[in-house]
Short mmCIF file of C-alpha atoms and ligand atoms in Angstrom, two decimals:
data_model
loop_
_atom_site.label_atom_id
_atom_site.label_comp_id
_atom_site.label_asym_id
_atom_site.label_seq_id
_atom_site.Cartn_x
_atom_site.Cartn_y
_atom_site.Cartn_z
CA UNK R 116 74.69 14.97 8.06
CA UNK R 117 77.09 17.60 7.22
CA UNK R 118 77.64 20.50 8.79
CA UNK R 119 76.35 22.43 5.65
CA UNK R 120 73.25 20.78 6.07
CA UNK R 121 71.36 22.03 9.20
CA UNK R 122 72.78 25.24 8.56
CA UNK R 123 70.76 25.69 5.52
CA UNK R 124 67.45 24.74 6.70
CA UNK R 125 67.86 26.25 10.36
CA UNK R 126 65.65 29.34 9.86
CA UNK R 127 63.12 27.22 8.60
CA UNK R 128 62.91 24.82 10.90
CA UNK R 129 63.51 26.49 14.28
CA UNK R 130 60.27 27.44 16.33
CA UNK R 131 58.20 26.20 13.35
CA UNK R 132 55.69 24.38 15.65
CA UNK R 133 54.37 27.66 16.40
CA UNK R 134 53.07 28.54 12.97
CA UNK R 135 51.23 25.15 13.91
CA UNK R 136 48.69 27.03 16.38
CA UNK R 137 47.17 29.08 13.78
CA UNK R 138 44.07 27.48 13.16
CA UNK R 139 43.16 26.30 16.57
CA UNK R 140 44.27 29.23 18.57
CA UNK R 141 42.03 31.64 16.43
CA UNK R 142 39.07 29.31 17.15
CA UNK R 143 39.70 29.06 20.76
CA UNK R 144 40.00 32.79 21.02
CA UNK R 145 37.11 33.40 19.21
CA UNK R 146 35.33 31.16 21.89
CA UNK R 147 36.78 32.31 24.82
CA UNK R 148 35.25 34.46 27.64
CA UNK R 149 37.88 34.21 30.07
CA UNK R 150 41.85 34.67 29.71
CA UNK R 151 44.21 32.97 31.52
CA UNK R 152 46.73 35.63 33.10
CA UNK R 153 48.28 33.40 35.93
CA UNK R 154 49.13 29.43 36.21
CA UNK R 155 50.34 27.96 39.90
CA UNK R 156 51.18 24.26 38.90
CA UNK R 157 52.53 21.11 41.23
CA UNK R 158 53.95 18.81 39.03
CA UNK R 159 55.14 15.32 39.30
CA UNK R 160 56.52 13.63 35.87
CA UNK R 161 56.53 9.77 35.97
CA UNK R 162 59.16 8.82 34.11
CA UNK R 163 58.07 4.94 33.61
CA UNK R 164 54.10 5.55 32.47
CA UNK R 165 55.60 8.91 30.58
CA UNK R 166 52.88 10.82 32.00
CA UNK R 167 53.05 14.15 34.30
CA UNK R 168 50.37 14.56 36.93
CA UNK R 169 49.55 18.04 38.01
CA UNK R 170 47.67 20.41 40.11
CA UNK R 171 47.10 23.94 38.52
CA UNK R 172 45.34 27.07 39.98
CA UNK R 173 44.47 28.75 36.73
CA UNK R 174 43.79 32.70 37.23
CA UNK R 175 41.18 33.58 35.17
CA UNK R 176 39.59 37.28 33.71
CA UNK R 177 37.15 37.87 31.66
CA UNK R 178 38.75 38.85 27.92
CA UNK R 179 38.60 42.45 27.39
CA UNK R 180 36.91 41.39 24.12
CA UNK R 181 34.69 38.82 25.79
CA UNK R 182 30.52 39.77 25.21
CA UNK R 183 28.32 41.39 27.71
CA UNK R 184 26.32 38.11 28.21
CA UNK R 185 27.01 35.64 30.56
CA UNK R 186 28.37 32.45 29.50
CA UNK R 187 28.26 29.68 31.99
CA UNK R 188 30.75 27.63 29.67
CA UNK R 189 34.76 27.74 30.25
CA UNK R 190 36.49 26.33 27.23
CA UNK R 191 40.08 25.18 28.11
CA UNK R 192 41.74 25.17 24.68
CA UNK R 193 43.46 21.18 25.65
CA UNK R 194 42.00 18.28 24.19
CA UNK R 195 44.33 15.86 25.23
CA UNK R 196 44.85 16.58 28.66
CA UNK R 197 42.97 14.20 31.28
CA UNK R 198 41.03 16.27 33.52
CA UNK R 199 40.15 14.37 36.62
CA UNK R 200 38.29 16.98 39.13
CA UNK R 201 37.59 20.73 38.83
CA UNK R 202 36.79 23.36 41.44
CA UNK R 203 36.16 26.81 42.01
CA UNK R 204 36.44 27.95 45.76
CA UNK R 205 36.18 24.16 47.09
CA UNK R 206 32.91 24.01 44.57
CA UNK R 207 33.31 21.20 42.55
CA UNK R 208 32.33 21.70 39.01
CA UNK R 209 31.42 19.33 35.83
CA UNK R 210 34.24 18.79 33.08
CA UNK R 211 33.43 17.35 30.12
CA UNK R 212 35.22 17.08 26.75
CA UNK R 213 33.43 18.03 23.42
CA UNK R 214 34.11 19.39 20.31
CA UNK R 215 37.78 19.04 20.80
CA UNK R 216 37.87 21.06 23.95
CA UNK R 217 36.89 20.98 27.82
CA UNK R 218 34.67 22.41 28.93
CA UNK R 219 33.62 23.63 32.38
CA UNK R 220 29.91 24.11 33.48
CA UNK R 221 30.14 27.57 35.74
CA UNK R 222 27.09 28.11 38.04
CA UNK R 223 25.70 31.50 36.86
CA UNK R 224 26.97 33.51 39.87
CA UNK R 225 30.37 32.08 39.08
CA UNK R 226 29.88 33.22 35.51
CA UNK R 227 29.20 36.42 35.99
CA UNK R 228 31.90 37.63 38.13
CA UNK R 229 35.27 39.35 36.32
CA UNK R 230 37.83 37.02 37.65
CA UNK R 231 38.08 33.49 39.43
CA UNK R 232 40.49 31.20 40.59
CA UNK R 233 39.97 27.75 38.82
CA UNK R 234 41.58 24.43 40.27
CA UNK R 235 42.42 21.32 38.33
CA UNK R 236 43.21 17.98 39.15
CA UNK R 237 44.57 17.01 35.56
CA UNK R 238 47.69 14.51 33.56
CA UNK R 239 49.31 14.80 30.58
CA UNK R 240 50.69 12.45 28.01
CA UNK R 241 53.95 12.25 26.41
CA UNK R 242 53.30 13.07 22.71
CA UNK R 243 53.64 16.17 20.90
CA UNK R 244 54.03 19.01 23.44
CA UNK R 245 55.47 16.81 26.29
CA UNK R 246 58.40 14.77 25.13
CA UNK R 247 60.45 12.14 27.06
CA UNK R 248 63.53 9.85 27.24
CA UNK R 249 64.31 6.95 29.82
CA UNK R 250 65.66 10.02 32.11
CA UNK R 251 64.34 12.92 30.84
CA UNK R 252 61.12 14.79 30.12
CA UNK R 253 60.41 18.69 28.14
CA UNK R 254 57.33 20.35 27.00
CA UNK R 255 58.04 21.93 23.55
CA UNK R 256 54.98 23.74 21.50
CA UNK R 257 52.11 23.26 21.68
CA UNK R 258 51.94 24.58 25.07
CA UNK R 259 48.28 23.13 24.98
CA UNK R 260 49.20 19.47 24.94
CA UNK R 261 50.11 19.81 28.76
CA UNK R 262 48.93 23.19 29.82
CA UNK R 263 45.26 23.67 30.10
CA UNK R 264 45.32 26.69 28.32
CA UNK R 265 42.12 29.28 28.76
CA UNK R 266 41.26 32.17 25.89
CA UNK R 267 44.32 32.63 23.37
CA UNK R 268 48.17 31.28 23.50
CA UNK R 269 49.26 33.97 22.24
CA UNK R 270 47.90 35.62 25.83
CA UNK R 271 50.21 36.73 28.39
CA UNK R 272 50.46 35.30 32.08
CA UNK R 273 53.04 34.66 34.83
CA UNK R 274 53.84 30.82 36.07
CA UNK R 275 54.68 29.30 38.89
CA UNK R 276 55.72 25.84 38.99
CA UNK R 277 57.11 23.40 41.58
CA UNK R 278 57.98 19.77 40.23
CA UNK R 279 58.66 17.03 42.53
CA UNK R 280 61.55 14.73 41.06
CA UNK R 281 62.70 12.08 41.92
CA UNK R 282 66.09 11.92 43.68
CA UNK R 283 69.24 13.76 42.11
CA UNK R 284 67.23 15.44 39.32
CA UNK R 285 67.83 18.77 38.01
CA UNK R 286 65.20 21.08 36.38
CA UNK R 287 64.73 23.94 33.84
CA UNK R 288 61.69 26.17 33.62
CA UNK R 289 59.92 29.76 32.76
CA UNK R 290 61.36 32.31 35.03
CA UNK R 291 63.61 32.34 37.93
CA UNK R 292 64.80 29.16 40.30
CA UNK R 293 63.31 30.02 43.91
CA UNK R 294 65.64 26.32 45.19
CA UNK R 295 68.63 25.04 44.47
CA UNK R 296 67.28 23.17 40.65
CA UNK R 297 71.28 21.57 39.55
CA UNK R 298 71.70 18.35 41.47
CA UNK R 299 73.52 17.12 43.05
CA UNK R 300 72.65 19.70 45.66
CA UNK R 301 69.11 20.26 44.69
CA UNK R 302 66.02 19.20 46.94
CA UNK R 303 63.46 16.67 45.28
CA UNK R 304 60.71 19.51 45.18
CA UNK R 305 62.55 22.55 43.09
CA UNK R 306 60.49 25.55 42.28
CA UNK R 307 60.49 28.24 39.29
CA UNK R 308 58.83 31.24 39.06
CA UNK R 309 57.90 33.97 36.11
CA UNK R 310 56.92 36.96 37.66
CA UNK R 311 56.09 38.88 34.79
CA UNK R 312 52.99 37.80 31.96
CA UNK R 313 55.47 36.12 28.86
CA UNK R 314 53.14 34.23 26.19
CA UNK R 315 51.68 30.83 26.75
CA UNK R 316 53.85 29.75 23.70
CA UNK R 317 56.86 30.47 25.77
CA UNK R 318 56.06 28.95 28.69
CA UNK R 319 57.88 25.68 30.49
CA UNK R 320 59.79 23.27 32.05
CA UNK R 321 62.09 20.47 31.73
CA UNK R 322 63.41 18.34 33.86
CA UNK R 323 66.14 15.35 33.96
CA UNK R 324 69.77 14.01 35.18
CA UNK R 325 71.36 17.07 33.72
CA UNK R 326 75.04 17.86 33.59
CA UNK R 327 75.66 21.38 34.33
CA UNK R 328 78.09 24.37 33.96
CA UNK R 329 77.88 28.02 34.03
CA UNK R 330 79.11 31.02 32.79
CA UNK R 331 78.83 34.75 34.48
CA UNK R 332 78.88 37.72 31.70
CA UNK R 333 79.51 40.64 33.78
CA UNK R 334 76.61 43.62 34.21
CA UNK R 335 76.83 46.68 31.77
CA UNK R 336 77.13 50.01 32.47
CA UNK R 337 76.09 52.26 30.03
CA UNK R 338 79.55 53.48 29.84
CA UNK R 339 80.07 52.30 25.89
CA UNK R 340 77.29 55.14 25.15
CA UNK R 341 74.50 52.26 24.91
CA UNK R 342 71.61 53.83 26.60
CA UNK R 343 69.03 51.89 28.84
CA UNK R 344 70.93 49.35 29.50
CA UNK R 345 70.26 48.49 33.50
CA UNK R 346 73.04 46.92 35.32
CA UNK R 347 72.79 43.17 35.18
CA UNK R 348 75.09 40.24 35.79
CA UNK R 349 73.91 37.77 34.17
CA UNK R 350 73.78 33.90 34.91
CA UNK R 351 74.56 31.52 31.43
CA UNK R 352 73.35 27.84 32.33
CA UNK R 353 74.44 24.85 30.34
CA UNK R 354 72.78 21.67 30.66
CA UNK R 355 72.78 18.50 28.69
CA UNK R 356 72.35 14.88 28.95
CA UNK R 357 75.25 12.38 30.52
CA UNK R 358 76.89 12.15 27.27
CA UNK R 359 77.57 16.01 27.56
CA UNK R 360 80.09 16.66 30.17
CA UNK R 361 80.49 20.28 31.66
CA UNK R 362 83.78 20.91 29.52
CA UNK R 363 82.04 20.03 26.22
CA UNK R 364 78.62 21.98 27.10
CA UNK R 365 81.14 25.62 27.49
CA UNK R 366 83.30 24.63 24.45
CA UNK R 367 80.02 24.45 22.28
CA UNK R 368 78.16 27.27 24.11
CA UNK R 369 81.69 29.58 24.82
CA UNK R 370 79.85 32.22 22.10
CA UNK R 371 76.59 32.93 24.24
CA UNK R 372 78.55 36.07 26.67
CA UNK R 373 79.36 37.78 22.92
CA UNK R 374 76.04 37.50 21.70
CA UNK R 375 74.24 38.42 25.03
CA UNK R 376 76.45 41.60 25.03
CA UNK R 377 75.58 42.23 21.16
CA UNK R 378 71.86 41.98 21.21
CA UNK R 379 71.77 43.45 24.79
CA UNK R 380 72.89 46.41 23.12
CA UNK R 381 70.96 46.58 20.12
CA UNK R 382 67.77 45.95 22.21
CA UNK R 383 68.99 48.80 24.47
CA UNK R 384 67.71 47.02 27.50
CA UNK R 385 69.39 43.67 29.39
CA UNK R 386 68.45 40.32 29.28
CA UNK R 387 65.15 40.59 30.95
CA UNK R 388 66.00 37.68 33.71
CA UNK R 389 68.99 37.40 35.39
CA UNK R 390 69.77 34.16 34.16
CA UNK R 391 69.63 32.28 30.71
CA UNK R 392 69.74 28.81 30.34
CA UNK R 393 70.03 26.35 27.65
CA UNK R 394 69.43 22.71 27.35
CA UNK R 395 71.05 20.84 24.72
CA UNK R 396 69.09 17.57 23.78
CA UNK R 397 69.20 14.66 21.03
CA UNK R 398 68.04 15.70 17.50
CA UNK R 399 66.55 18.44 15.91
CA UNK R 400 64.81 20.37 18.49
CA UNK R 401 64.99 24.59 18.69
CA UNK R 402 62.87 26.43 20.27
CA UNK R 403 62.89 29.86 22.79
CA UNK R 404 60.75 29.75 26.24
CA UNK R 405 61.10 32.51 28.58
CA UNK R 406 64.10 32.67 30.07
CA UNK R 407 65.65 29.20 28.02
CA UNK R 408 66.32 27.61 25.29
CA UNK R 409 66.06 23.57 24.14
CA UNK R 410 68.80 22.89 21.60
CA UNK R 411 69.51 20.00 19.34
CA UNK R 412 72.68 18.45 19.21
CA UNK R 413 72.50 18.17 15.31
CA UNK R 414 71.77 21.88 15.29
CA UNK R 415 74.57 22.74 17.37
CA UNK R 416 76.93 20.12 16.97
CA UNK R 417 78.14 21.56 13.44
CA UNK R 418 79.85 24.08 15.66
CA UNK R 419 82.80 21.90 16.50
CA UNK R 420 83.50 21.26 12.76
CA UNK R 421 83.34 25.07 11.97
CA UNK R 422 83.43 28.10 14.87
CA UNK R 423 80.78 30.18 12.15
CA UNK R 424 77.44 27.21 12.99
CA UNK R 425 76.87 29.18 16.22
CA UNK R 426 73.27 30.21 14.29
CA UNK R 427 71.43 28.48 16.79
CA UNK R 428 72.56 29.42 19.89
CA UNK R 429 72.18 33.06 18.32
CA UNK R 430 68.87 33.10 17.00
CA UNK R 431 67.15 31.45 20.62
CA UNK R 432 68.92 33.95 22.39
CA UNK R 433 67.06 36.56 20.32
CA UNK R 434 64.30 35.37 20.67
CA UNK R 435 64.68 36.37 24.54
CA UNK R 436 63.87 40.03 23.29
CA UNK R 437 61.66 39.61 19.91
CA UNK R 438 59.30 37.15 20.33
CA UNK R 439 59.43 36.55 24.05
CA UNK R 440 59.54 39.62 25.89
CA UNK R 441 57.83 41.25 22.97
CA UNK R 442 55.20 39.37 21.17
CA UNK R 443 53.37 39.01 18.16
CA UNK R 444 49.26 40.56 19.30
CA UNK R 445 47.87 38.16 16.21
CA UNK R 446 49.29 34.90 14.34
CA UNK R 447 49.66 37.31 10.96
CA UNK R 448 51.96 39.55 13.12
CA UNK R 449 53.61 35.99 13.31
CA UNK R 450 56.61 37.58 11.52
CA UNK R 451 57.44 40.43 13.59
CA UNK R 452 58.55 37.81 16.25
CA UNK R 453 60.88 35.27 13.47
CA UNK R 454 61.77 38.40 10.89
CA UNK R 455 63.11 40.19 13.37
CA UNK R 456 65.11 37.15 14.99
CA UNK R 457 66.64 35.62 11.79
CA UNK R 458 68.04 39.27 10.87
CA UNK R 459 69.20 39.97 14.42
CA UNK R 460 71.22 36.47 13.64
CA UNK R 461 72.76 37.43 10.29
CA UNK R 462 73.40 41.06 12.37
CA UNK R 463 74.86 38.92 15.04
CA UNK R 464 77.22 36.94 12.21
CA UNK R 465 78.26 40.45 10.56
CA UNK R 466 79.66 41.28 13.46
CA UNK R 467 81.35 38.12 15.06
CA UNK R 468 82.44 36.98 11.36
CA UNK R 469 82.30 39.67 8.62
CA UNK R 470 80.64 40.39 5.77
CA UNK R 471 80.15 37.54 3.90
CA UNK R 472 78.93 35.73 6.52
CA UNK R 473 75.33 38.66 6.83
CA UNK R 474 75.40 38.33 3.47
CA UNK R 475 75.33 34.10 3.17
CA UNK R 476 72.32 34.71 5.88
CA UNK R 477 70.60 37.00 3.34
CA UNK R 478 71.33 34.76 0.65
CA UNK R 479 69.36 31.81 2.49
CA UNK R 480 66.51 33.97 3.00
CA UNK R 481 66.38 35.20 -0.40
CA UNK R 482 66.21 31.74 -1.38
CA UNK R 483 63.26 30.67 1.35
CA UNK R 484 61.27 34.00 -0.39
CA UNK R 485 61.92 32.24 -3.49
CA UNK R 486 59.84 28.99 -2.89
CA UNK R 487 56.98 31.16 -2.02
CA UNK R 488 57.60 33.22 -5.32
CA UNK R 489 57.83 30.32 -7.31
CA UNK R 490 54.30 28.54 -5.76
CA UNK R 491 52.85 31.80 -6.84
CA UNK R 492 52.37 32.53 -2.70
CA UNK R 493 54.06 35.64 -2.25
CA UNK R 494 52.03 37.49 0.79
CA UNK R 495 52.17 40.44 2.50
CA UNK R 496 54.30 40.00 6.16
CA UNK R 497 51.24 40.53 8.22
CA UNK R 498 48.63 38.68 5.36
CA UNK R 499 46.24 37.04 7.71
CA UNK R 500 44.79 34.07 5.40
CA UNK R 501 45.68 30.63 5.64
CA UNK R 502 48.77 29.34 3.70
CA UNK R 503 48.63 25.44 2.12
CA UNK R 504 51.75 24.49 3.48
CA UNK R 505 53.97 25.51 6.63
CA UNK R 506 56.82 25.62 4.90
CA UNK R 507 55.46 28.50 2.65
CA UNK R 508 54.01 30.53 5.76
CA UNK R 509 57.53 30.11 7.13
CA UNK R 510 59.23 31.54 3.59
CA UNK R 511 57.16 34.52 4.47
CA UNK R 512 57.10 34.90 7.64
CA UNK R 513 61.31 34.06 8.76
CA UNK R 514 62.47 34.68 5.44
CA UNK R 515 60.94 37.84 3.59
CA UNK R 516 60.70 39.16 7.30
CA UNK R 517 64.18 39.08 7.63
CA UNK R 518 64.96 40.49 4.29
CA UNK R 519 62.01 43.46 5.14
CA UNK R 520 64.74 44.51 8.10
CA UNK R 521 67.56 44.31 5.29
CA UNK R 522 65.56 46.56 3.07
CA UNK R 523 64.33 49.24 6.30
CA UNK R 524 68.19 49.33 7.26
CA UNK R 525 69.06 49.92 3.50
CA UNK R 526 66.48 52.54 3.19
CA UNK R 527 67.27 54.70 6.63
CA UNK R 528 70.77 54.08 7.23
CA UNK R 529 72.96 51.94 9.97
CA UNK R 530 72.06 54.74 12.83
CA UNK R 531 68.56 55.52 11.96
CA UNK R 532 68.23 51.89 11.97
CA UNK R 533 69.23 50.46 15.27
CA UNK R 534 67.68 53.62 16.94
CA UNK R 535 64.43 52.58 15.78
CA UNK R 536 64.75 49.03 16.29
CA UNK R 537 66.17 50.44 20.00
CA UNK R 538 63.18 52.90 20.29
CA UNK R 539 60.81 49.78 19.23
CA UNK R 540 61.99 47.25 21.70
CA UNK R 541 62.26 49.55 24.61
CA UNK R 542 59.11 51.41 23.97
CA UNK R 543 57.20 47.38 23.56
CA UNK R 544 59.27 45.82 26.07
CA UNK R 545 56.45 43.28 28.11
CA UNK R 546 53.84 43.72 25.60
CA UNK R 547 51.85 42.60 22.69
CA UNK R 548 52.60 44.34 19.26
CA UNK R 549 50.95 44.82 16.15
CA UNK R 550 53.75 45.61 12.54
CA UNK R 551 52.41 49.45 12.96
CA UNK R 552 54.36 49.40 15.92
CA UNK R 553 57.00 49.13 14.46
CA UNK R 554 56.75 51.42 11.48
CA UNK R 555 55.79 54.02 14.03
CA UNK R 556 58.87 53.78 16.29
CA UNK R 557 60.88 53.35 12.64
CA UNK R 558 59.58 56.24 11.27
CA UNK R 559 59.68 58.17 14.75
CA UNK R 560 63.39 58.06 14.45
CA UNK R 561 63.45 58.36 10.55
CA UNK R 562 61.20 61.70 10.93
CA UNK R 563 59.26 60.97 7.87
CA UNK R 564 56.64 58.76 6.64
CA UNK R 565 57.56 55.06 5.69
CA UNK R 566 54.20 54.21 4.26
CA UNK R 567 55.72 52.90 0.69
CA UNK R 568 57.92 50.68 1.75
CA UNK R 569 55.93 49.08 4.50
CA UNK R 570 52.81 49.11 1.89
CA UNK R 571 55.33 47.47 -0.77
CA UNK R 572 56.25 44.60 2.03
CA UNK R 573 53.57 43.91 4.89
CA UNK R 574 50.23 45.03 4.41
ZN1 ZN P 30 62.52 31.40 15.89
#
């Protein structure tokens, strides 16, 4: 494949599993009494049957928008999972799987309370969702097919996760390392934690015989008149397979320190952990979790033919701020997470490598808006009906959402511009949003109504 190649179609294929959850998330929501706002998982991948056995102690609360009557069903949004045993407070409790869910017979005290802790004795198999190679294993959306997710994915909880490996195994995961996770100094029981809710979608792990290297970008000060930005060093992890050695991972990752400083700044607030990792593997994969990044060699690999393919390695790392730490409250406010992040990438390229280079990222995204213009499928950004095919829903949603933040910084000017995007990211920083979030911090910093332009484009 050329280099040319991948670079075209990037935006539209990276995180596009996502868009996949539509449909079934909705439904699961719709059904849902109880979300999920903490997971405590043991986990123990077996690399020969391709399966990972687990343990999880699923905090539960009732939704905010569950009903008033008791419902002595828990639906766990995870079909394929294998649920052996399930227990509340030592109680054990009947699983069974219908409808294409799980569901959990509560006795009615149980039912009725605001919050429990639910146990599960459950494995997963490799497929979609939890991919493997002879020494390898990562999950990659949907976060269902090996999570047993409760009430919506796009709901927020914090993870803990300890995965016994066998010998000389590294690991990668949501959060923070709480051991030593690079071999050859890591124990065979390595432990990650996310303190902080981030989206099921972004939650994970991986795990393998890694190589490693790192990078340190120094903390920020404030001192270049970017405001809000807490000083943070910041770790940069590089991990591949054996045929990646530590010298190649830094030559094909040596942009990542640039880019964190560049989008650090325009977010006006730090990376939100204090390290960043990514994981480069075979083929096509991209995709953000909290705190990492899996990266496809024929994504990346372009890079060493032409400095300018670094697209990739930007538009993850964006995705650390929109998408991640802020996310998308509904699947139609699916854009505000990829709109923002494939601009913030052609921003990125204006300012590593000039002009032309924002401009060739507009130009691919006025061609992606074309496709849907020509199949007569031209939505608003935040239309909520179904679309026939992904790859229109991604025109829309990665494409004309990245030309909508073209046309807002056309319209208010480079400084009016990043302070709103600023004043939006700070003010949503940990949280759900909806698009009139961001028109309101937009026009809080414009001073004047943006009504037209975001009637003309999203609703
Ligand atoms: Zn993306």
């Amino acid at each position: 494949m050329t280099p040319r190649a991948p670079k075209f179609l990037a935006p539209y294929f990276s995180c596009l599993s996502a868009v996949l959850l539509l449909a079934t998330s909705a439904q699961a929501h719709a059904q849902s009494q109880w979300q999920a706002h903490g997971y405590d998982l043991q986990l123990r991948p077996d690399f020969k049957q391709q399966t990972v056995s687990a343990q999880a102690k699923v905090r539960l609360q009732r939704a905010p928008d569950a009903s008033s009557e008791t419902n002595t069903l828990l639906r766990l949004n995870a079909p394929e999972l294998d649920i052996q045993s399930a227990s509340v407070n030592g109680q054990p409790l009947p699983a069974n799987k219908q409808d294409g869910a799980w569901t959990i017979t509560l006795p009615p005290d149980l039912a009725a309370r605001q919050d429990l802790t639910l146990t599960l004795d459950y494995s997963a198999r490799a497929g979609e969702g939890l991919v493997f190679g002879a020494d390898y294993v990562y999950t990659a959306f949907h976060t269902c097919r090996w999570l047993p997710c409760v009430g919506s994915d796009l709901g927020r909880a914090s993870l803990s996760v300890a995965l016994d490996l066998p010998e000389g195994m590294s690991s990668l995961a949501s959060g923070q390392a709480i051991t030593p996770t690079h071999a050859p100094s890591a124990p065979s029981l390595q432990r990650w934690q996310q303190t902080q809710p981030y989206p099921l979608y972004t939650l994970g792990f991986a795990a393998g015989h890694f190589t490693h290297a790192q990078q340190v970008s120094p903390a920020r000060d404030g001192r270049d008149g970017e405001e809000g930005l807490a000083p943070r060093e910041t770790t940069l992890h590089y991990l591949g397979l054996a045929d990646q050695p530590a010298s190649s991972l830094l030559a094909k990752f040596k942009s990542t320190p640039a880019m964190l400083a560049f989008f650090s700044a325009k977010a006006g607030l730090p990376l939100p952990h204090a390290s960043y990792s990514q994981l480069l593997l075979p083929g096509g994969v991209a995709q953000e979790a909290s705190s990492y990044a899996l990266i496809g060699r024929r994504m990346l690999d372009p890079i060493l033919e032409t400095e300018q393919e670094d697209w990739v390695i930007a538009h993850e790392l964006a995705h650390q701020w929109w998408g991640t730490l802020i996310s998308c409250e509904r699947w139609s406010g699916f854009w505000l997470n990829e709109g923002i992040t494939v601009f913030m990438t052609a921003a990125w390229k204006q300012q590593r490598w000039g002009e032309a280079a924002y401009q060739r990222e507009m130009d691919i995204a006025t061609r992606g808006w074309q496709r849907a213009k020509d199949a007569g499928f031209d939505k608003p950004l935040s239309w909520p009906g179904d679309y026939p095919h992904l790859s229109l829903k991604r025109a829309i949603h990665y494409s004309k959402g990245a030309l909508f933040m073209h046309a807002l910084r056309q319209d208010l000017g480079e400084a009016t511009f990043w302070a709103g995007l600023k004043h939006y990211t700070q003010s949503h920083a940990g949280r759900q949003v909806r698009t009139s979030d961001l028109q309101a911090a937009m026009e809080a910093k414009a001073g004047r109504s943006l009504q037209a332009l975001f009637d003309a484009w999203v609703y």
